[in-house]
CSV table of N, CA and C in Angstrom, one decimal:
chain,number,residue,atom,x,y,z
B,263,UNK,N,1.1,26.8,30.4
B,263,UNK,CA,2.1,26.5,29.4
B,263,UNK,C,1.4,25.6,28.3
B,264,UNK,N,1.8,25.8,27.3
B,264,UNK,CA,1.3,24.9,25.8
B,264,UNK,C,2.4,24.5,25.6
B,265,UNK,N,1.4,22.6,25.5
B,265,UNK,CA,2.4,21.8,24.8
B,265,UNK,C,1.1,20.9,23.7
B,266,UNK,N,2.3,20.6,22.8
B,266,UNK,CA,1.9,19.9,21.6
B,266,UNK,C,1.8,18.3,22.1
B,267,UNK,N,0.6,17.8,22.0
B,267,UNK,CA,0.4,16.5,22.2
B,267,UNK,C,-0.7,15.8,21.6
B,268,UNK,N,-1.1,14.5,21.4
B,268,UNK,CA,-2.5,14.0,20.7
B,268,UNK,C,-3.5,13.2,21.8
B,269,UNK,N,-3.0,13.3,22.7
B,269,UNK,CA,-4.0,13.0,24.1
B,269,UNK,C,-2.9,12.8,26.0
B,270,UNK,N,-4.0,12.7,26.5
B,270,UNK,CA,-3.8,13.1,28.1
B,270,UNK,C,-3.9,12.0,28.7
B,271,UNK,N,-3.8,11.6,29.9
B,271,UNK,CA,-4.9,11.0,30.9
B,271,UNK,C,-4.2,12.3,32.1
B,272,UNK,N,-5.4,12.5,32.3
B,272,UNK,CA,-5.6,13.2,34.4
B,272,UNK,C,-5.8,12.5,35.1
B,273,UNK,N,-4.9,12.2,36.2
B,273,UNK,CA,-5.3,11.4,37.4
B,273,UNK,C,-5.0,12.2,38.7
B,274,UNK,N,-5.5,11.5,39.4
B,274,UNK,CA,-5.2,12.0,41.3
B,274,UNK,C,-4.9,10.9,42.0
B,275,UNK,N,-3.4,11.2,42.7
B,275,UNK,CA,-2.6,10.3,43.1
B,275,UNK,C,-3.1,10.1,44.7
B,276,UNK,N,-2.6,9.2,45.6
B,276,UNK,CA,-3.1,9.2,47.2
B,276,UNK,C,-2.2,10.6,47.5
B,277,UNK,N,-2.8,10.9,48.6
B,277,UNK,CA,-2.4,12.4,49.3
B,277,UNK,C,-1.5,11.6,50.2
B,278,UNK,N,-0.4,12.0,50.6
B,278,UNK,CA,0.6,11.9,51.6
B,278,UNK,C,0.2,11.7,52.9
B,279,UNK,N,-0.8,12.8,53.3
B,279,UNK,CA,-1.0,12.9,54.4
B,279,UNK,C,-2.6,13.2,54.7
B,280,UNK,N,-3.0,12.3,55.7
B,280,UNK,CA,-4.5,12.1,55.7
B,280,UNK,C,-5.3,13.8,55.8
B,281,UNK,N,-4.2,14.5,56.5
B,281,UNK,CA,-4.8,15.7,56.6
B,281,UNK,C,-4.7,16.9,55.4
B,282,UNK,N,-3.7,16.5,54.6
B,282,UNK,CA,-4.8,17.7,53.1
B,282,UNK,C,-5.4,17.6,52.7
B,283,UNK,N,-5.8,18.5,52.3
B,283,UNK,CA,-7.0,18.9,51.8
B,283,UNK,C,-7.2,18.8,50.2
B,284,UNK,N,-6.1,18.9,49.7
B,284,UNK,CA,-5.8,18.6,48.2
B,284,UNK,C,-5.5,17.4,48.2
B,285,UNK,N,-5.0,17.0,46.3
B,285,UNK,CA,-4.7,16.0,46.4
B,285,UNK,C,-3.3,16.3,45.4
B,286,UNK,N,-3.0,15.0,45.4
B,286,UNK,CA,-1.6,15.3,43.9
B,286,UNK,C,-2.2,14.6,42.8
B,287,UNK,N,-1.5,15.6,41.7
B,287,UNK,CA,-1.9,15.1,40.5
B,287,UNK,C,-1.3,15.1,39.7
B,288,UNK,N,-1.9,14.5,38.6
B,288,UNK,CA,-0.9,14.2,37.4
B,288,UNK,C,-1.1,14.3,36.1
B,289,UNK,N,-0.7,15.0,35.0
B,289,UNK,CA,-1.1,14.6,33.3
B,289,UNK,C,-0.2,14.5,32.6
B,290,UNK,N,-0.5,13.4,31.9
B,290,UNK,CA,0.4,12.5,31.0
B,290,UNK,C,0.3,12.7,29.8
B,291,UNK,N,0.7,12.8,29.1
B,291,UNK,CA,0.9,13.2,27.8
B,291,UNK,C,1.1,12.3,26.7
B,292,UNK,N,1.0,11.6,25.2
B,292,UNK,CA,1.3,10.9,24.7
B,292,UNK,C,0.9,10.9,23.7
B,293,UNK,N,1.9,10.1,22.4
B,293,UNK,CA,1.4,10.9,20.9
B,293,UNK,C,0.8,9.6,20.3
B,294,UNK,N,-0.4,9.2,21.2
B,294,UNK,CA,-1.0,8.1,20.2
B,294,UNK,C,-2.5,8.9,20.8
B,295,UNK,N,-3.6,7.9,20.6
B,295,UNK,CA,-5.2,8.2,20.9
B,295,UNK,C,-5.2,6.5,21.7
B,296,UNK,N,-6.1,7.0,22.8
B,296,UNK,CA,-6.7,6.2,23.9
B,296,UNK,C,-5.4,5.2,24.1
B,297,UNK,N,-4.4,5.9,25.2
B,297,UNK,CA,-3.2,5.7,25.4
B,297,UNK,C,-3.5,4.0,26.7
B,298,UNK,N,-4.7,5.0,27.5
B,298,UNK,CA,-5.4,4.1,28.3
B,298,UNK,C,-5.2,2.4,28.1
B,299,UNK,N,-5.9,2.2,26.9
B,299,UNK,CA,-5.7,1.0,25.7
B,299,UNK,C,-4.2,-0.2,25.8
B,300,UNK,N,-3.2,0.8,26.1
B,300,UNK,CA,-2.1,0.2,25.5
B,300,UNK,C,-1.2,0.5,27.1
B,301,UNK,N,0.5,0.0,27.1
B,301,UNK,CA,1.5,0.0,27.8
B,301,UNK,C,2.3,1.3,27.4
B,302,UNK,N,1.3,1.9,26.9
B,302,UNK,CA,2.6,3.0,25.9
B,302,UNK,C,3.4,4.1,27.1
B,303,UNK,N,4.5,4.6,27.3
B,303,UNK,CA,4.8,4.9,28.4
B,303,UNK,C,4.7,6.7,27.9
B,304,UNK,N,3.9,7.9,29.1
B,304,UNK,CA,3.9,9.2,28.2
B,304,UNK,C,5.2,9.5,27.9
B,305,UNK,N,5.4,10.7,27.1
B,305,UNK,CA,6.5,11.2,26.6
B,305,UNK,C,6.5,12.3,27.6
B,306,UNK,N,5.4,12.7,28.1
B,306,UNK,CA,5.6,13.6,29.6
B,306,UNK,C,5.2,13.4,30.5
B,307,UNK,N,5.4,13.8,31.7
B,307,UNK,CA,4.1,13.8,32.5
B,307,UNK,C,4.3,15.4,33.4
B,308,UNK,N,3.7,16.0,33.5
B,308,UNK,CA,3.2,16.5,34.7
B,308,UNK,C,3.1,16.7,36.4
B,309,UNK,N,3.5,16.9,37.2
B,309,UNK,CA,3.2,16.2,38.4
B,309,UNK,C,2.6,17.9,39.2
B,310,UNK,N,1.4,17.6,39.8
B,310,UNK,CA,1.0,19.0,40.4
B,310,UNK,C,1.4,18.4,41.8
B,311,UNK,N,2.0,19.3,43.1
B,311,UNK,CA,1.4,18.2,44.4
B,311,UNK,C,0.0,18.6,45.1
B,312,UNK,N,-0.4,19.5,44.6
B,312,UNK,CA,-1.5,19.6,45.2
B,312,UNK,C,-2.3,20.4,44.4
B,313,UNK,N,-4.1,19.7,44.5
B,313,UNK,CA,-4.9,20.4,43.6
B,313,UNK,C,-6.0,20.4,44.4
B,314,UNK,N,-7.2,21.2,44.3
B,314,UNK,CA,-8.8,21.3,44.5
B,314,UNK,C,-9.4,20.9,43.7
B,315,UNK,N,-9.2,21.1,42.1
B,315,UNK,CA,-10.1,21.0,41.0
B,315,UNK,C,-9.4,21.3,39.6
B,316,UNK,N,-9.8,20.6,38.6
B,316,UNK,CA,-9.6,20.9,37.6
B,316,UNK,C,-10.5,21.1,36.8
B,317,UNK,N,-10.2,22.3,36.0
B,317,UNK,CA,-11.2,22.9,35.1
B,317,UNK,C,-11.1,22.7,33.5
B,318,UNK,N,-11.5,22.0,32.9
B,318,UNK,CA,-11.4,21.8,31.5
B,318,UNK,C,-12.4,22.7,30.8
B,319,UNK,N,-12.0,23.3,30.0
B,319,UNK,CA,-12.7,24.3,28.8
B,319,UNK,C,-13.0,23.8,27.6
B,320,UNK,N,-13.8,23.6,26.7
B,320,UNK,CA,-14.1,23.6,25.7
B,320,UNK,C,-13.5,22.2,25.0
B,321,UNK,N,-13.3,20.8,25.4
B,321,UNK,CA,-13.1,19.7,25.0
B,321,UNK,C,-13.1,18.7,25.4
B,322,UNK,N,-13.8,17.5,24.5
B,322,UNK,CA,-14.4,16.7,24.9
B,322,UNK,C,-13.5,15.6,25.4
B,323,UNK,N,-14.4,15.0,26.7
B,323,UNK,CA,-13.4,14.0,27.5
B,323,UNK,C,-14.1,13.1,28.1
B,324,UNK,N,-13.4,12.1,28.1
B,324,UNK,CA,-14.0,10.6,28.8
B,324,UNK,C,-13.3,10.4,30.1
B,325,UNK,N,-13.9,10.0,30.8
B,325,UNK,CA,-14.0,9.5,32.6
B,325,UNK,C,-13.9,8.1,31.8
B,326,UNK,N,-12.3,7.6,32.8
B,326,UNK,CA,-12.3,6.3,32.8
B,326,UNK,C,-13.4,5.9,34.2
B,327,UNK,N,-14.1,5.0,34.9
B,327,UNK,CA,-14.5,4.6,35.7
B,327,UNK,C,-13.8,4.3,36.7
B,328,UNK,N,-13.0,3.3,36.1
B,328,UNK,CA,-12.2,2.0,36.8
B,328,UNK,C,-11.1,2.6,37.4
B,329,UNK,N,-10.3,3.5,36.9
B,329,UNK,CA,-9.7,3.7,37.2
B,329,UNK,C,-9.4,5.0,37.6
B,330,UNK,N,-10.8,5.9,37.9
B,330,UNK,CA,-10.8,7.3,38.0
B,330,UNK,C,-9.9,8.6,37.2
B,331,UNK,N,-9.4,8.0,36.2
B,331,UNK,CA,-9.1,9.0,35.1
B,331,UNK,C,-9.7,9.7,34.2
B,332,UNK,N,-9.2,11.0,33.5
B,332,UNK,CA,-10.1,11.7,32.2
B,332,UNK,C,-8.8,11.1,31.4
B,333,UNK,N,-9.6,11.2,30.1
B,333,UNK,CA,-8.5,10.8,29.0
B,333,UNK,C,-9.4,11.8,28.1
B,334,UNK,N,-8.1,12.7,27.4
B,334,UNK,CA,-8.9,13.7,26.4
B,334,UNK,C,-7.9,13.2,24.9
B,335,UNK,N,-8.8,12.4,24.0
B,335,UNK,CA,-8.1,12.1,22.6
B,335,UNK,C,-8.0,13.4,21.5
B,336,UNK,N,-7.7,13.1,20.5
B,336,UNK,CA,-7.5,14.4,19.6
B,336,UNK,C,-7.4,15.2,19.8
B,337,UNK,N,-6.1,15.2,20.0
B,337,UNK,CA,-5.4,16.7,20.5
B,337,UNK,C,-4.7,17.3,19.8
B,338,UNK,N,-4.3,18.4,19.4
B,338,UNK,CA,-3.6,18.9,18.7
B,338,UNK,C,-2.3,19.9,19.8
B,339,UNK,N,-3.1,20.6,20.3
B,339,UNK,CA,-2.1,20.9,21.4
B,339,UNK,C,-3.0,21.1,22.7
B,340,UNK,N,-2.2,21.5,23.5
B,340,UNK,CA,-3.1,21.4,25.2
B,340,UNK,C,-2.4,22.8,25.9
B,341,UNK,N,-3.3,23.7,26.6
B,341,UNK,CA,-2.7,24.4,27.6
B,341,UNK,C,-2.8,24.3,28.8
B,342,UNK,N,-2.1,24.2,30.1
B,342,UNK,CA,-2.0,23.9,31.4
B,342,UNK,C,-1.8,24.8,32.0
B,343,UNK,N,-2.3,25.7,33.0
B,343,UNK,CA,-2.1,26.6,34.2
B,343,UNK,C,-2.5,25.7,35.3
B,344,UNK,N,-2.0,26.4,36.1
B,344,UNK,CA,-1.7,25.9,38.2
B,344,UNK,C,-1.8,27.2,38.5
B,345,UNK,N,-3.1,27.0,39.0
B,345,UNK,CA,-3.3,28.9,40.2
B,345,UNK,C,-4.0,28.7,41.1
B,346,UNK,N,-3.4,28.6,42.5
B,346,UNK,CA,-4.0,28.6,43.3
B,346,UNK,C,-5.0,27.4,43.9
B,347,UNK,N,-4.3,26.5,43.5
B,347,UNK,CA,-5.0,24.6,43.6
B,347,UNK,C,-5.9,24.3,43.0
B,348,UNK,N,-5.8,25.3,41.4
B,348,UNK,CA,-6.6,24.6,40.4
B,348,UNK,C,-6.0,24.5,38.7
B,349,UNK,N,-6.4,23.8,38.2
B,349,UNK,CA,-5.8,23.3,37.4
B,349,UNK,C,-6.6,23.9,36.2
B,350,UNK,N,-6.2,24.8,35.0
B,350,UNK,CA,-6.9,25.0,34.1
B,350,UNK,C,-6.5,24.2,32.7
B,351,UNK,N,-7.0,23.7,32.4
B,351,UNK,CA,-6.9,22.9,30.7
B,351,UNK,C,-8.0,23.7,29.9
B,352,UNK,N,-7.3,23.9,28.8
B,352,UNK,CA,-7.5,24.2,27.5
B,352,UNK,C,-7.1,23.7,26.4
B,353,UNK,N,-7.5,23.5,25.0
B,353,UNK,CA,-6.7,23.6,23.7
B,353,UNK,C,-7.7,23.4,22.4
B,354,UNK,N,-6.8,22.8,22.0
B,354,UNK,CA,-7.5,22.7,20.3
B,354,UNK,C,-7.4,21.1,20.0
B,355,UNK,N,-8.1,20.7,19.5
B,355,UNK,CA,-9.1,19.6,19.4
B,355,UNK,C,-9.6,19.0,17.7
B,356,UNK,N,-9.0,17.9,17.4
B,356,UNK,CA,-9.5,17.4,16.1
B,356,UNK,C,-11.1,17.1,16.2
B,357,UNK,N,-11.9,17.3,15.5
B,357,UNK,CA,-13.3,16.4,15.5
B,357,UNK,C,-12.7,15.1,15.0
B,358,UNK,N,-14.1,14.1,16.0
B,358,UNK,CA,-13.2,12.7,16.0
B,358,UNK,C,-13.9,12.4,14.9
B,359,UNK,N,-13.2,11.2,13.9
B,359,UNK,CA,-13.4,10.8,12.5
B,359,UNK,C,-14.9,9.9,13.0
């Protein structure tokens, strides 16, 4: 599904139960840049409950460390598929000033 947004953060929540195998996940949505930064609350979010991997295509993204997130800025819009306990991201992308 495509949605119009100006950045993300992806995270991975604790698994419920020591025995999956996946995990739950989540992307947040929000119409500022490096949301990370601030208290800003998303205007969406996401919730997968279970994933293997996420695959990002063609845009540039930062790994928080600290707090094991991606955060992808300049965004123009974003596409999200869920197939099979993976997560595809795609979209379109400002060059950063």
């Amino acid at each position: 599904m495509e949605y119009e947004t100006k950045s993300v953060i992806i995270g991975r929540k604790k698994r419920e139960h020591d025995t999956d195998e996946a995990y739950p996940c989540f992307i947040s949505m929000f119409d500022i840049r490096n949301p990370h930064t601030t208290g800003e609350v998303p205007k969406q979010t996401i919730d997968i409950p279970l994933a293997h991997k996420v695959i990002i295509t063609g845009l540039d993204v930062n790994y928080l460390v600290e707090g094991n997130d991606i955060v992808i800025n300049d965004l123009e819009k974003i596409d999200i598929r869920v197939e099979e306990g993976h997560i595809y991201i795609k979209g379109v992308q400002k060059s950063e000033c």
